[in-house]
Amino acid sequence: MKHNIKIVVNGDEYSLAVDPWRTLNEALREDLNLTGTKLGCGTGDCGACTVIVDGRAVSSCLTLAVSVDGKSVTTVEGLAPSGDELHPIQEAFIKTGAIQCGFCTSGMEIAALHLLSNNPSPTELEIRKGLSGHLCRCTGYNQIVEAISVAGEKMKKCCHEEERS
Ligand code: FES
Ligand code: FES
């Protein structure tokens, strides 16, 4: 039997009828067509499916859709403030060459958002710890670490000030 759930995704409210075994990843990608969140391993090991649920970074492949009923979800589609403007994290990933095939990117950027929201000035070690559980087969990670550091500096000047005002 399907369950009716209400979730807010990137500020928009949705009502869905989902099977009890349907994952949040399936609900986002297949029901809401938000395909920016990737499905890699499907077993909680790669981080490609990471989204933020009520302030916590979670693997959407291991999260049942019914468990997010009434909760707020942020996916990579919610990063950019508008259609013609990128988030500082996205800008930094492009500027530093932190994207190659791009498969890990949405999970990495959501991890970066989660990290920088909780720690606006992370050390390199803290960034690397924040990325634990996120696999990238292309970049060697150094550019991703640099991107998060660059984004953190920019967000301190813009985004956190906006949050405070
Ligand atoms: S697809 Fe969820 S952790 Fe790999
Ligand atoms: S850019 Fe290809 S897996 Fe990270």
Short mmCIF file of C-alpha atoms and ligand atoms in Angstrom, two decimals:
data_model
loop_
_atom_site.label_atom_id
_atom_site.label_comp_id
_atom_site.label_asym_id
_atom_site.label_seq_id
_atom_site.Cartn_x
_atom_site.Cartn_y
_atom_site.Cartn_z
CA MET A 1 0.00 0.00 0.00
CA LYS A 2 1.31 3.44 -0.90
CA HIS A 3 1.87 6.12 1.73
CA ASN A 4 1.06 9.77 1.19
CA ILE A 5 3.91 12.04 2.17
CA LYS A 6 4.56 15.77 1.99
CA ILE A 7 8.10 17.01 1.55
CA VAL A 8 9.63 20.40 0.88
CA VAL A 9 12.40 20.16 -1.70
CA ASN A 10 14.50 23.25 -2.34
CA GLY A 11 11.69 25.39 -0.93
CA ASP A 12 8.87 23.84 -2.96
CA GLU A 13 6.27 21.63 -1.29
CA TYR A 14 5.35 18.29 -2.90
CA SER A 15 2.75 15.64 -2.08
CA LEU A 16 3.69 12.14 -3.16
CA ALA A 17 2.22 8.65 -2.86
CA VAL A 18 5.14 6.26 -2.37
CA ASP A 19 5.63 2.58 -1.73
CA PRO A 20 7.11 1.92 1.74
CA TRP A 21 10.32 0.60 0.17
CA ARG A 22 10.85 3.53 -2.21
CA THR A 23 14.07 5.40 -1.50
CA LEU A 24 14.40 9.14 -1.31
CA ASN A 25 16.79 8.89 -4.26
CA GLU A 26 14.09 7.22 -6.38
CA ALA A 27 11.48 9.74 -5.26
CA LEU A 28 13.73 12.68 -6.14
CA ARG A 29 14.99 11.35 -9.45
CA GLU A 30 11.96 9.47 -10.77
CA ASP A 31 8.94 11.14 -9.16
CA LEU A 32 10.18 14.74 -9.02
CA ASN A 33 12.57 14.56 -11.99
CA LEU A 34 15.36 16.09 -9.91
CA THR A 35 18.12 14.08 -11.54
CA GLY A 36 20.98 16.24 -10.26
CA THR A 37 21.19 13.87 -7.30
CA LYS A 38 23.02 10.83 -8.65
CA LEU A 39 22.76 7.13 -7.89
CA GLY A 40 26.18 5.51 -7.76
CA CYS A 41 26.75 2.50 -5.53
CA GLY A 42 23.28 2.34 -4.00
CA THR A 43 24.85 1.00 -0.81
CA GLY A 44 25.96 4.11 1.09
CA ASP A 45 29.60 3.94 0.01
CA CYS A 46 30.18 6.61 -2.66
CA GLY A 47 28.39 9.80 -1.56
CA ALA A 48 27.07 10.60 -5.04
CA CYS A 49 23.47 10.58 -3.78
CA THR A 50 23.98 12.96 -0.84
CA VAL A 51 21.26 15.47 -0.01
CA ILE A 52 20.54 17.54 3.09
CA VAL A 53 17.46 16.61 5.13
CA ASP A 54 16.56 19.07 7.89
CA GLY A 55 20.19 20.18 8.16
CA ARG A 56 21.74 16.70 8.06
CA ALA A 57 23.67 15.31 5.11
CA VAL A 58 22.25 11.89 4.25
CA SER A 59 22.68 9.23 1.60
CA SER A 60 19.44 9.38 -0.35
CA CYS A 61 20.02 5.81 -1.59
CA LEU A 62 19.72 4.53 1.99
CA THR A 63 16.91 6.85 3.09
CA LEU A 64 13.33 5.75 2.67
CA ALA A 65 11.06 8.36 1.16
CA VAL A 66 8.46 7.76 3.88
CA SER A 67 11.03 8.72 6.52
CA VAL A 68 11.28 12.26 5.18
CA ASP A 69 7.56 12.94 5.42
CA GLY A 70 7.17 16.50 6.72
CA LYS A 71 10.86 17.29 6.28
CA SER A 72 12.86 19.72 4.21
CA VAL A 73 15.30 18.46 1.58
CA THR A 74 18.04 20.36 -0.23
CA THR A 75 19.43 18.92 -3.46
CA VAL A 76 22.02 20.29 -5.87
CA GLU A 77 19.20 21.93 -7.85
CA GLY A 78 18.60 24.14 -4.80
CA LEU A 79 22.12 25.56 -4.71
CA ALA A 80 21.97 28.19 -7.45
CA PRO A 81 20.06 31.30 -6.39
CA SER A 82 18.61 31.75 -9.89
CA GLY A 83 18.67 30.28 -13.37
CA ASP A 84 21.47 32.58 -14.52
CA GLU A 85 23.48 32.72 -11.31
CA LEU A 86 25.59 30.01 -9.68
CA HIS A 87 26.20 29.41 -5.99
CA PRO A 88 29.75 30.28 -4.81
CA ILE A 89 30.38 26.55 -4.31
CA GLN A 90 29.48 25.84 -7.93
CA GLU A 91 31.59 28.76 -9.15
CA ALA A 92 34.56 27.54 -7.12
CA PHE A 93 34.26 23.98 -8.44
CA ILE A 94 34.39 25.32 -12.00
CA LYS A 95 37.20 27.80 -11.31
CA THR A 96 39.50 25.26 -9.65
CA GLY A 97 38.89 22.42 -12.09
CA ALA A 98 37.18 20.30 -9.44
CA ILE A 99 34.79 18.78 -11.99
CA GLN A 100 35.78 16.21 -14.58
CA CYS A 101 33.13 13.59 -15.40
CA GLY A 102 30.83 15.28 -12.89
CA PHE A 103 29.28 12.14 -11.46
CA CYS A 104 30.43 12.85 -7.91
CA THR A 105 29.92 16.60 -8.19
CA SER A 106 26.40 17.04 -6.86
CA GLY A 107 27.19 14.94 -3.79
CA MET A 108 30.48 16.79 -3.29
CA GLU A 109 28.79 20.19 -3.59
CA ILE A 110 26.07 19.22 -1.13
CA ALA A 111 28.76 17.95 1.26
CA ALA A 112 30.54 21.29 0.81
CA LEU A 113 27.33 23.19 1.59
CA HIS A 114 26.76 21.12 4.70
CA LEU A 115 30.36 21.58 5.85
CA LEU A 116 30.53 25.33 5.20
CA SER A 117 27.12 25.93 6.79
CA ASN A 118 28.43 24.40 10.00
CA ASN A 119 32.04 25.54 9.75
CA PRO A 120 32.60 28.66 7.60
CA SER A 121 36.41 28.48 7.90
CA PRO A 122 37.39 24.82 7.71
CA THR A 123 41.02 23.76 7.69
CA GLU A 124 42.26 21.51 4.90
CA LEU A 125 42.02 18.56 7.29
CA GLU A 126 38.45 19.47 8.21
CA ILE A 127 37.53 19.71 4.52
CA ARG A 128 39.06 16.30 3.84
CA LYS A 129 37.20 14.85 6.83
CA GLY A 130 33.99 16.50 5.57
CA LEU A 131 34.48 14.68 2.27
CA SER A 132 35.00 11.28 3.86
CA GLY A 133 32.52 8.87 2.33
CA HIS A 134 32.58 10.80 -0.97
CA LEU A 135 34.44 9.06 -3.77
CA CYS A 136 35.80 10.74 -6.90
CA ARG A 137 37.45 8.61 -9.56
CA CYS A 138 38.71 11.54 -11.64
CA THR A 139 40.17 14.52 -9.83
CA GLY A 140 42.45 13.14 -7.14
CA TYR A 141 40.49 15.26 -4.63
CA ASN A 142 42.99 18.15 -4.37
CA GLN A 143 40.97 20.45 -6.64
CA ILE A 144 37.80 19.63 -4.72
CA VAL A 145 39.48 20.53 -1.44
CA GLU A 146 40.73 23.76 -2.99
CA ALA A 147 37.27 24.54 -4.37
CA ILE A 148 35.67 24.20 -0.95
CA SER A 149 38.31 26.43 0.58
CA VAL A 150 37.78 29.09 -2.11
CA ALA A 151 33.99 28.83 -1.74
CA GLY A 152 34.25 29.17 2.03
CA GLU A 153 36.14 32.44 1.67
CA LYS A 154 33.59 33.79 -0.78
CA MET A 155 30.61 32.66 1.31
CA LYS A 156 32.01 34.42 4.36
CA LYS A 157 31.80 37.67 2.37
CA CYS A 158 28.38 37.13 0.84
CA CYS A 159 26.15 34.27 1.93
CA HIS A 160 26.72 34.12 5.71
CA GLU A 161 26.28 37.91 5.85
CA GLU A 162 22.98 37.52 4.01
CA GLU A 163 21.94 34.80 6.47
CA ARG A 164 22.71 37.11 9.39
CA SER A 165 20.81 40.14 7.98
S1 FES B 1 24.60 6.02 -4.32
FE1 FES B 1 24.23 6.45 -2.24
S2 FES B 1 26.17 6.38 -1.29
FE2 FES B 1 26.53 5.70 -3.34
S1 FES B 2 34.66 14.20 -11.33
FE1 FES B 2 34.41 12.13 -12.03
S2 FES B 2 33.97 11.02 -10.23
FE2 FES B 2 34.49 12.99 -9.50
#
